[in-house]
PDB file of C-alpha atoms in Angstrom:
ATOM      1  CA  MET A  14     -62.458  72.461 127.781  1.00 28.00           C
ATOM      2  CA  THR A  15     -59.476  71.974 130.090  1.00 35.00           C
ATOM      3  CA  LEU A  16     -55.923  71.613 128.836  1.00 36.00           C
ATOM      4  CA  ALA A  17     -55.957  68.013 129.981  1.00 38.00           C
ATOM      5  CA  ALA A  18     -59.164  67.256 128.155  1.00 37.00           C
ATOM      6  CA  SER A  19     -57.909  68.803 124.929  1.00 38.00           C
ATOM      7  CA  GLY A  20     -54.484  67.226 125.283  1.00 46.00           C
ATOM      8  CA  ASP A  21     -52.930  70.569 124.228  1.00 49.00           C
ATOM      9  CA  TYR A  22     -50.798  71.250 127.287  1.00 50.00           C
ATOM     10  CA  SER A  23     -47.795  71.980 125.021  1.00 53.00           C
ATOM     11  CA  GLN A  24     -49.252  75.413 124.195  1.00 61.00           C
ATOM     12  CA  GLY A  25     -49.635  76.650 127.770  1.00 80.00           C
ATOM     13  CA  PRO A  26     -46.947  78.364 129.843  1.00 90.00           C
ATOM     14  CA  PRO A  27     -44.952  76.078 132.168  1.00 96.00           C
ATOM     15  CA  LEU A  28     -46.187  75.645 135.713  1.00 97.00           C
ATOM     16  CA  VAL A  29     -42.560  75.241 136.739  1.00 97.00           C
ATOM     17  CA  LEU A  30     -39.420  75.844 134.690  1.00 97.00           C
ATOM     18  CA  ALA A  31     -35.879  74.965 135.776  1.00 97.00           C
ATOM     19  CA  GLN A  32     -33.097  76.463 133.666  1.00 97.00           C
ATOM     20  CA  GLY A  33     -29.397  75.638 133.927  1.00 97.00           C
ATOM     21  CA  VAL A  34     -29.764  74.272 137.460  1.00 98.00           C
ATOM     22  CA  SER A  35     -26.509  73.067 139.034  1.00 98.00           C
ATOM     23  CA  VAL A  36     -26.069  71.812 142.597  1.00 98.00           C
ATOM     24  CA  ARG A  37     -22.805  70.913 144.305  1.00 96.00           C
ATOM     25  CA  PHE A  38     -22.330  69.262 147.681  1.00 95.00           C
ATOM     26  CA  GLY A  39     -18.756  70.035 148.618  1.00 93.00           C
ATOM     27  CA  ARG A  40     -16.599  69.031 145.650  1.00 92.00           C
ATOM     28  CA  ARG A  41     -19.238  66.722 144.209  1.00 94.00           C
ATOM     29  CA  THR A  42     -21.504  67.977 141.428  1.00 96.00           C
ATOM     30  CA  VAL A  43     -24.953  66.472 141.910  1.00 96.00           C
ATOM     31  CA  LEU A  44     -26.753  68.369 139.133  1.00 97.00           C
ATOM     32  CA  ASP A  45     -25.048  69.941 136.137  1.00 97.00           C
ATOM     33  CA  SER A  46     -26.911  72.546 134.046  1.00 97.00           C
ATOM     34  CA  VAL A  47     -30.294  70.810 134.205  1.00 97.00           C
ATOM     35  CA  ASP A  48     -33.332  72.114 132.299  1.00 97.00           C
ATOM     36  CA  ILE A  49     -36.823  70.730 132.940  1.00 97.00           C
ATOM     37  CA  GLN A  50     -40.380  72.020 132.709  1.00 97.00           C
ATOM     38  CA  VAL A  51     -43.893  70.810 133.517  1.00 97.00           C
ATOM     39  CA  ARG A  52     -47.079  72.214 131.992  1.00 96.00           C
ATOM     40  CA  ALA A  53     -50.693  71.891 133.087  1.00 96.00           C
ATOM     41  CA  GLY A  54     -52.183  68.529 132.120  1.00 95.00           C
ATOM     42  CA  GLU A  55     -48.783  66.919 131.512  1.00 96.00           C
ATOM     43  CA  ILE A  56     -47.243  63.906 133.276  1.00 95.00           C
ATOM     44  CA  VAL A  57     -43.463  64.293 133.293  1.00 96.00           C
ATOM     45  CA  THR A  58     -41.525  61.350 134.684  1.00 94.00           C
ATOM     46  CA  LEU A  59     -37.950  61.596 135.899  1.00 95.00           C
ATOM     47  CA  VAL A  60     -35.888  58.416 135.514  1.00 93.00           C
ATOM     48  CA  GLY A  61     -32.260  57.578 136.190  1.00 91.00           C
ATOM     49  CA  LEU A  62     -29.968  55.287 138.096  1.00 90.00           C
ATOM     50  CA  ASN A  63     -29.372  55.615 141.843  1.00 88.00           C
ATOM     51  CA  GLY A  64     -27.278  58.710 142.540  1.00 89.00           C
ATOM     52  CA  ALA A  65     -28.390  60.439 139.333  1.00 93.00           C
ATOM     53  CA  GLY A  66     -29.688  63.471 141.265  1.00 94.00           C
ATOM     54  CA  LYS A  67     -33.436  62.842 140.898  1.00 94.00           C
ATOM     55  CA  SER A  68     -34.412  63.570 144.507  1.00 92.00           C
ATOM     56  CA  THR A  69     -32.114  66.608 144.608  1.00 95.00           C
ATOM     57  CA  LEU A  70     -33.802  68.027 141.508  1.00 96.00           C
ATOM     58  CA  ILE A  71     -37.202  67.489 143.124  1.00 96.00           C
ATOM     59  CA  ARG A  72     -36.024  69.387 146.220  1.00 95.00           C
ATOM     60  CA  VAL A  73     -34.772  72.242 144.047  1.00 97.00           C
ATOM     61  CA  ILE A  74     -38.133  72.480 142.283  1.00 96.00           C
ATOM     62  CA  LEU A  75     -39.910  72.471 145.659  1.00 95.00           C
ATOM     63  CA  GLY A  76     -37.614  75.253 146.898  1.00 94.00           C
ATOM     64  CA  ILE A  77     -36.089  73.098 149.652  1.00 95.00           C
ATOM     65  CA  VAL A  78     -32.608  73.190 148.079  1.00 96.00           C
ATOM     66  CA  GLN A  79     -31.226  76.330 146.465  1.00 96.00           C
ATOM     67  CA  PRO A  80     -29.174  75.747 143.302  1.00 97.00           C
ATOM     68  CA  ASP A  81     -25.584  76.938 143.098  1.00 97.00           C
ATOM     69  CA  SER A  82     -26.378  78.260 139.629  1.00 97.00           C
ATOM     70  CA  GLY A  83     -29.400  78.456 137.378  1.00 97.00           C
ATOM     71  CA  LYS A  84     -32.940  79.328 138.381  1.00 96.00           C
ATOM     72  CA  VAL A  85     -36.410  77.888 138.930  1.00 97.00           C
ATOM     73  CA  THR A  86     -39.469  79.846 137.830  1.00 97.00           C
ATOM     74  CA  ARG A  87     -42.915  78.922 139.130  1.00 96.00           C
ATOM     75  CA  ALA A  88     -46.246  80.163 137.807  1.00 96.00           C
ATOM     76  CA  PRO A  89     -47.683  82.975 139.971  1.00 95.00           C
ATOM     77  CA  GLY A  90     -49.783  81.580 142.813  1.00 95.00           C
ATOM     78  CA  LEU A  91     -48.850  77.984 141.957  1.00 96.00           C
ATOM     79  CA  ARG A  92     -49.876  75.466 144.614  1.00 96.00           C
ATOM     80  CA  ILE A  93     -47.749  72.338 144.789  1.00 96.00           C
ATOM     81  CA  GLY A  94     -48.923  69.068 146.324  1.00 95.00           C
ATOM     82  CA  TYR A  95     -45.980  66.896 147.355  1.00 94.00           C
ATOM     83  CA  SER A  96     -45.808  63.185 148.160  1.00 91.00           C
ATOM     84  CA  PRO A  97     -42.402  62.158 149.596  1.00 88.00           C
ATOM     85  CA  GLN A  98     -40.525  58.978 148.769  1.00 76.00           C
ATOM     86  CA  HIS A  99     -40.299  57.736 152.333  1.00 69.00           C
ATOM     87  CA  MET A 100     -42.246  58.461 155.492  1.00 72.00           C
ATOM     88  CA  ARG A 101     -41.419  56.653 158.702  1.00 71.00           C
ATOM     89  CA  ARG A 102     -44.449  55.446 160.610  1.00 74.00           C
ATOM     90  CA  ASP A 103     -43.937  54.907 164.320  1.00 70.00           C
ATOM     91  CA  PRO A 104     -46.134  52.019 165.514  1.00 70.00           C
ATOM     92  CA  ILE A 105     -46.150  53.524 168.992  1.00 69.00           C
ATOM     93  CA  LEU A 106     -47.490  56.890 167.841  1.00 72.00           C
ATOM     94  CA  PRO A 107     -51.313  56.779 168.151  1.00 81.00           C
ATOM     95  CA  ILE A 108     -52.195  58.773 165.049  1.00 91.00           C
ATOM     96  CA  THR A 109     -55.041  58.005 162.682  1.00 93.00           C
ATOM     97  CA  VAL A 110     -55.235  58.625 158.946  1.00 94.00           C
ATOM     98  CA  ARG A 111     -57.719  61.434 159.685  1.00 94.00           C
ATOM     99  CA  ARG A 112     -55.282  63.159 162.042  1.00 93.00           C
ATOM    100  CA  PHE A 113     -52.353  62.708 159.654  1.00 93.00           C
ATOM    101  CA  LEU A 114     -54.252  64.355 156.808  1.00 94.00           C
ATOM    102  CA  THR A 115     -54.877  67.477 158.919  1.00 92.00           C
ATOM    103  CA  LEU A 116     -51.354  67.940 160.300  1.00 89.00           C
ATOM    104  CA  GLY A 117     -50.313  71.494 159.499  1.00 81.00           C
ATOM    105  CA  ALA A 118     -53.441  72.175 157.447  1.00 82.00           C
ATOM    106  CA  PRO A 119     -56.847  71.634 159.088  1.00 86.00           C
ATOM    107  CA  ALA A 120     -59.656  70.547 156.772  1.00 90.00           C
ATOM    108  CA  PRO A 121     -63.362  69.835 157.298  1.00 93.00           C
ATOM    109  CA  PRO A 122     -64.444  66.174 157.499  1.00 92.00           C
ATOM    110  CA  GLU A 123     -66.241  66.269 154.151  1.00 94.00           C
ATOM    111  CA  LYS A 124     -63.068  67.442 152.400  1.00 95.00           C
ATOM    112  CA  LEU A 125     -61.014  64.651 153.987  1.00 95.00           C
ATOM    113  CA  GLU A 126     -63.599  62.087 152.971  1.00 95.00           C
ATOM    114  CA  ALA A 127     -63.724  63.420 149.405  1.00 95.00           C
ATOM    115  CA  ALA A 128     -59.933  63.324 149.045  1.00 95.00           C
ATOM    116  CA  LEU A 129     -59.698  59.731 150.292  1.00 95.00           C
ATOM    117  CA  ASP A 130     -62.655  58.707 148.160  1.00 95.00           C
ATOM    118  CA  GLU A 131     -60.923  60.103 145.077  1.00 95.00           C
ATOM    119  CA  VAL A 132     -57.860  57.928 145.684  1.00 94.00           C
ATOM    120  CA  GLY A 133     -59.930  54.860 146.580  1.00 92.00           C
ATOM    121  CA  ALA A 134     -59.118  54.836 150.294  1.00 93.00           C
ATOM    122  CA  ASP A 135     -62.244  56.244 151.939  1.00 91.00           C
ATOM    123  CA  ALA A 136     -62.678  53.154 154.146  1.00 94.00           C
ATOM    124  CA  ILE A 137     -59.491  53.807 156.137  1.00 95.00           C
ATOM    125  CA  LEU A 138     -60.136  57.362 157.336  1.00 95.00           C
ATOM    126  CA  ASN A 139     -60.192  56.345 161.003  1.00 94.00           C
ATOM    127  CA  PHE A 140     -57.581  53.567 160.814  1.00 95.00           C
ATOM    128  CA  PRO A 141     -54.310  53.880 162.760  1.00 92.00           C
ATOM    129  CA  LEU A 142     -51.661  55.137 160.320  1.00 91.00           C
ATOM    130  CA  ALA A 143     -49.186  52.492 161.488  1.00 89.00           C
ATOM    131  CA  GLU A 144     -51.525  49.644 160.547  1.00 89.00           C
ATOM    132  CA  ILE A 145     -52.355  50.437 156.909  1.00 90.00           C
ATOM    133  CA  SER A 146     -50.543  48.730 154.026  1.00 87.00           C
ATOM    134  CA  GLY A 147     -47.848  50.250 151.840  1.00 84.00           C
ATOM    135  CA  GLY A 148     -50.297  50.725 148.982  1.00 85.00           C
ATOM    136  CA  GLU A 149     -52.823  52.372 151.290  1.00 89.00           C
ATOM    137  CA  MET A 150     -50.083  54.654 152.633  1.00 89.00           C
ATOM    138  CA  GLN A 151     -49.250  55.844 149.129  1.00 88.00           C
ATOM    139  CA  ARG A 152     -52.927  56.608 148.532  1.00 91.00           C
ATOM    140  CA  VAL A 153     -53.088  58.554 151.799  1.00 93.00           C
ATOM    141  CA  LEU A 154     -50.010  60.574 150.798  1.00 92.00           C
ATOM    142  CA  LEU A 155     -51.627  61.290 147.438  1.00 93.00           C
ATOM    143  CA  ALA A 156     -54.855  62.364 149.158  1.00 95.00           C
ATOM    144  CA  ARG A 157     -52.867  64.668 151.442  1.00 94.00           C
ATOM    145  CA  ALA A 158     -51.225  66.263 148.409  1.00 94.00           C
ATOM    146  CA  LEU A 159     -54.634  66.728 146.761  1.00 94.00           C
ATOM    147  CA  LEU A 160     -56.003  68.529 149.824  1.00 94.00           C
ATOM    148  CA  ARG A 161     -53.854  71.502 148.790  1.00 91.00           C
ATOM    149  CA  GLU A 162     -55.852  71.718 145.536  1.00 94.00           C
ATOM    150  CA  PRO A 163     -52.558  71.830 143.654  1.00 96.00           C
ATOM    151  CA  GLY A 164     -51.815  73.013 140.161  1.00 97.00           C
ATOM    152  CA  LEU A 165     -48.747  70.766 140.265  1.00 97.00           C
ATOM    153  CA  LEU A 166     -48.370  67.349 141.886  1.00 96.00           C
ATOM    154  CA  VAL A 167     -44.813  66.282 142.744  1.00 96.00           C
ATOM    155  CA  LEU A 168     -44.596  62.566 143.509  1.00 94.00           C
ATOM    156  CA  ASP A 169     -41.258  61.074 144.568  1.00 91.00           C
ATOM    157  CA  GLU A 170     -41.389  57.298 143.999  1.00 86.00           C
ATOM    158  CA  PRO A 171     -45.177  56.940 144.424  1.00 84.00           C
ATOM    159  CA  LEU A 172     -44.911  53.138 144.103  1.00 76.00           C
ATOM    160  CA  SER A 173     -42.524  52.759 147.044  1.00 72.00           C
ATOM    161  CA  GLY A 174     -43.727  49.897 149.241  1.00 68.00           C
ATOM    162  CA  VAL A 175     -46.547  48.982 146.847  1.00 72.00           C
ATOM    163  CA  ASP A 176     -47.096  45.369 145.789  1.00 70.00           C
ATOM    164  CA  VAL A 177     -46.740  44.535 142.107  1.00 68.00           C
ATOM    165  CA  THR A 178     -50.462  43.986 141.487  1.00 69.00           C
ATOM    166  CA  SER A 179     -51.283  47.506 142.754  1.00 75.00           C
ATOM    167  CA  GLN A 180     -48.589  49.393 140.844  1.00 78.00           C
ATOM    168  CA  SER A 181     -50.400  49.680 137.508  1.00 78.00           C
ATOM    169  CA  GLU A 182     -53.610  50.653 139.307  1.00 84.00           C
ATOM    170  CA  LEU A 183     -51.835  53.491 141.122  1.00 86.00           C
ATOM    171  CA  TYR A 184     -50.334  54.812 137.904  1.00 86.00           C
ATOM    172  CA  ARG A 185     -53.757  54.810 136.266  1.00 87.00           C
ATOM    173  CA  LEU A 186     -55.110  56.655 139.313  1.00 90.00           C
ATOM    174  CA  ILE A 187     -52.449  59.361 138.895  1.00 91.00           C
ATOM    175  CA  ALA A 188     -53.392  59.729 135.220  1.00 91.00           C
ATOM    176  CA  THR A 189     -57.087  59.925 136.144  1.00 93.00           C
ATOM    177  CA  ILE A 190     -56.385  62.664 138.708  1.00 94.00           C
ATOM    178  CA  ARG A 191     -54.441  64.588 136.065  1.00 95.00           C
ATOM    179  CA  ASP A 192     -57.374  64.296 133.668  1.00 94.00           C
ATOM    180  CA  ARG A 193     -59.945  65.295 136.285  1.00 94.00           C
ATOM    181  CA  HIS A 194     -58.111  68.311 137.711  1.00 94.00           C
ATOM    182  CA  GLY A 195     -55.987  69.403 134.734  1.00 94.00           C
ATOM    183  CA  CYS A 196     -52.944  69.625 137.011  1.00 96.00           C
ATOM    184  CA  GLY A 197     -49.367  68.969 135.989  1.00 97.00           C
ATOM    185  CA  VAL A 198     -47.607  65.926 137.448  1.00 97.00           C
ATOM    186  CA  LEU A 199     -43.879  65.510 138.040  1.00 97.00           C
ATOM    187  CA  LEU A 200     -42.966  62.094 139.345  1.00 92.00           C
ATOM    188  CA  VAL A 201     -39.854  60.050 140.000  1.00 92.00           C
ATOM    189  CA  SER A 202     -39.996  56.340 139.286  1.00 85.00           C
ATOM    190  CA  HIS A 203     -37.790  53.292 138.837  1.00 76.00           C
ATOM    191  CA  ASP A 204     -40.547  51.227 137.240  1.00 73.00           C
ATOM    192  CA  LEU A 205     -39.712  51.940 133.635  1.00 79.00           C
ATOM    193  CA  HIS A 206     -42.394  49.704 132.113  1.00 74.00           C
ATOM    194  CA  LEU A 207     -45.214  51.656 133.755  1.00 73.00           C
ATOM    195  CA  VAL A 208     -43.443  54.986 133.245  1.00 73.00           C
ATOM    196  CA  MET A 209     -43.321  54.459 129.511  1.00 75.00           C
ATOM    197  CA  ALA A 210     -46.976  53.397 129.373  1.00 75.00           C
ATOM    198  CA  GLU A 211     -48.452  56.302 131.336  1.00 78.00           C
ATOM    199  CA  SER A 212     -46.129  59.324 130.870  1.00 90.00           C
ATOM    200  CA  ASP A 213     -46.402  62.167 128.384  1.00 93.00           C
ATOM    201  CA  THR A 214     -42.756  63.180 128.715  1.00 94.00           C
ATOM    202  CA  VAL A 215     -39.797  61.227 130.101  1.00 94.00           C
ATOM    203  CA  VAL A 216     -36.648  62.934 131.366  1.00 95.00           C
ATOM    204  CA  CYS A 217     -33.596  60.720 131.788  1.00 94.00           C
ATOM    205  CA  LEU A 218     -31.188  62.162 134.340  1.00 95.00           C
ATOM    206  CA  ASN A 219     -27.584  61.253 135.133  1.00 94.00           C
ATOM    207  CA  ARG A 220     -26.555  64.442 136.947  1.00 95.00           C
ATOM    208  CA  HIS A 221     -27.211  66.125 133.595  1.00 96.00           C
ATOM    209  CA  ILE A 222     -30.117  65.602 131.198  1.00 96.00           C
ATOM    210  CA  CYS A 223     -29.180  62.578 129.085  1.00 94.00           C
ATOM    211  CA  CYS A 224     -32.304  62.709 126.946  1.00 93.00           C
ATOM    212  CA  THR A 225     -35.884  63.889 127.134  1.00 94.00           C
ATOM    213  CA  GLY A 226     -39.040  63.582 125.051  1.00 93.00           C
ATOM    214  CA  ARG A 227     -41.941  61.259 124.330  1.00 92.00           C
ATOM    215  CA  PRO A 228     -41.468  57.773 125.813  1.00 89.00           C
ATOM    216  CA  GLN A 229     -40.804  56.028 122.494  1.00 87.00           C
ATOM    217  CA  ALA A 230     -38.238  58.631 121.447  1.00 90.00           C
ATOM    218  CA  VAL A 231     -36.403  58.243 124.772  1.00 90.00           C
ATOM    219  CA  LEU A 232     -36.413  54.450 124.391  1.00 87.00           C
ATOM    220  CA  ARG A 233     -34.477  54.788 121.148  1.00 88.00           C
ATOM    221  CA  ASP A 234     -32.005  57.365 122.456  1.00 91.00           C
ATOM    222  CA  PRO A 235     -28.397  56.052 122.608  1.00 92.00           C
ATOM    223  CA  GLU A 236     -27.813  57.593 126.052  1.00 92.00           C
ATOM    224  CA  PHE A 237     -30.885  55.885 127.510  1.00 89.00           C
ATOM    225  CA  ILE A 238     -29.782  52.573 125.989  1.00 90.00           C
ATOM    226  CA  SER A 239     -26.254  53.112 127.331  1.00 89.00           C
ATOM    227  CA  LEU A 240     -27.596  53.663 130.865  1.00 88.00           C
ATOM    228  CA  PHE A 241     -30.224  50.929 131.043  1.00 85.00           C
ATOM    229  CA  GLY A 242     -29.073  48.475 128.377  1.00 83.00           C
ATOM    230  CA  PRO A 243     -30.532  47.461 125.009  1.00 79.00           C
ATOM    231  CA  HIS A 244     -32.398  44.466 126.431  1.00 72.00           C
ATOM    232  CA  LEU A 245     -34.446  46.619 128.829  1.00 69.00           C
ATOM    233  CA  SER A 246     -35.185  49.142 126.096  1.00 63.00           C
ATOM    234  CA  GLU A 247     -36.414  46.377 123.773  1.00 63.00           C
ATOM    235  CA  ALA A 248     -38.503  44.757 126.538  1.00 62.00           C
ATOM    236  CA  ILE A 249     -40.239  48.058 127.336  1.00 69.00           C
ATOM    237  CA  ALA A 250     -40.965  48.674 123.653  1.00 58.00           C
ATOM    238  CA  ILE A 251     -42.630  45.253 123.417  1.00 50.00           C
ATOM    239  CA  TYR A 252     -44.614  45.963 126.605  1.00 49.00           C
ATOM    240  CA  GLN A 253     -45.857  49.255 125.168  1.00 51.00           C
ATOM    241  CA  HIS A 254     -46.829  47.657 121.891  1.00 42.00           C
ATOM    242  CA  SER A 255     -49.012  45.158 123.740  1.00 44.00           C
ATOM    243  CA  HIS A 256     -50.574  47.867 125.934  1.00 42.00           C
ATOM    244  CA  ASP A 257     -53.517  47.963 123.542  1.00 43.00           C
ATOM    245  CA  HIS A 258     -56.251  49.399 125.662  1.00 43.00           C
ATOM    246  CA  ARG A 259     -57.425  52.742 126.960  1.00 44.00           C
ATOM    247  CA  HIS A 260     -59.016  53.756 130.273  1.00 40.00           C
ATOM    248  CA  ASP A 261     -62.337  55.321 131.127  1.00 41.00           C
ATOM    249  CA  ALA A 262     -62.790  58.249 133.548  1.00 37.00           C
ATOM    250  CA  LEU A 263     -62.549  55.878 136.508  1.00 37.00           C
ATOM    251  CA  GLY A 264     -59.334  54.292 135.279  1.00 38.00           C
ATOM    252  CA  GLU A 265     -60.981  51.064 134.146  1.00 42.00           C
ATOM    253  CA  PRO A 266     -59.525  49.471 130.998  1.00 43.00           C
ATOM    254  CA  LEU A 267     -61.451  49.706 127.739  1.00 44.00           C
ATOM    255  CA  SER A 268     -60.698  47.435 124.827  1.00 42.00           C
ATOM    256  CA  ILE A 269     -60.109  49.033 121.451  1.00 36.00           C
ATOM    257  CA  ASP A 270     -63.394  47.514 120.277  1.00 41.00           C
ATOM    258  CA  ALA A 271     -65.219  49.307 123.106  1.00 40.00           C
ATOM    259  CA  GLY A 272     -65.095  52.721 121.532  1.00 39.00           C
ATOM    260  CA  ALA A 273     -61.564  53.811 120.634  1.00 37.00           C
ATOM    261  CA  PRO A 274     -60.523  53.604 116.986  1.00 36.00           C
ATOM    262  CA  GLU A 275     -57.947  50.931 116.220  1.00 34.00           C
ATOM    263  CA  ASP A 276     -55.257  53.448 115.372  1.00 35.00           C
ATOM    264  CA  ALA A 277     -55.765  55.407 118.610  1.00 35.00           C
ATOM    265  CA  PRO A 278     -52.625  55.610 120.781  1.00 34.00           C
ATOM    266  CA  ALA A 279     -52.447  53.774 124.084  1.00 34.00           C
ATOM    267  CA  SER A 280     -52.492  55.791 127.288  1.00 33.00           C
ATOM    268  CA  GLY A 281     -48.748  56.425 127.082  1.00 35.00           C
ATOM    269  CA  GLY A 282     -49.046  58.596 123.958  1.00 33.00           C
ATOM    270  CA  PRO A 283     -48.149  57.947 120.325  1.00 30.00           C
ATOM    271  CA  LEU A 284     -46.416  54.650 119.639  1.00 24.00           C
TER     272      LEU A 284
END
């Protein structure tokens, strides 16, 4: 049984562990003594206002930015699949999805097809990259990250450019991938309603760690309420309470009557 299947990721060693990480750009402190960890089978979501240091922390974890103090420890041989927040697509550049997926890392056709099929985008393999939708682009970026067969997925704003109706579907897809592969997931998101429904652990950042824990515990934390306001916190709590279904292996919703006991937690964890 995998860690994801058992739900006991809390007992395994961290895939990545940041301890006391501080970053300064000139006189400005961007991160101040930040601690964060991600274990196999766990979805950790990083939230915070603009300028809170979320993207900088992601770059530190990826090894792109070196901290001024503190350290990052990665599991030996850890492979990280990364999906960036923004990627400019030049409409003049004649590049297909197939070609984009193999930039820097050639892969056989069957592997490309399998990766796109897993994210629900197999039909666009030969489409021009510049002509696919924002939602399709996010799926392609996710497929590209999966081609590395990662132990850890790092997703910076995976809903960027995605229409509202596709956002929940993409979050369920991320959870399904976690369940299927047993990988850890670290993602950054502004969509707090979906974050609270699908995450195992939420980390609220404002240059330092304001609060961290299970979604419902974070919702009640005074620092979270101070940052986002009591009305948003209450609205998310109501949304979670009404999120009374679970998902099958393909991400399709199941009603409580369809097999899960009535007291079973929703996909976001204990309520």
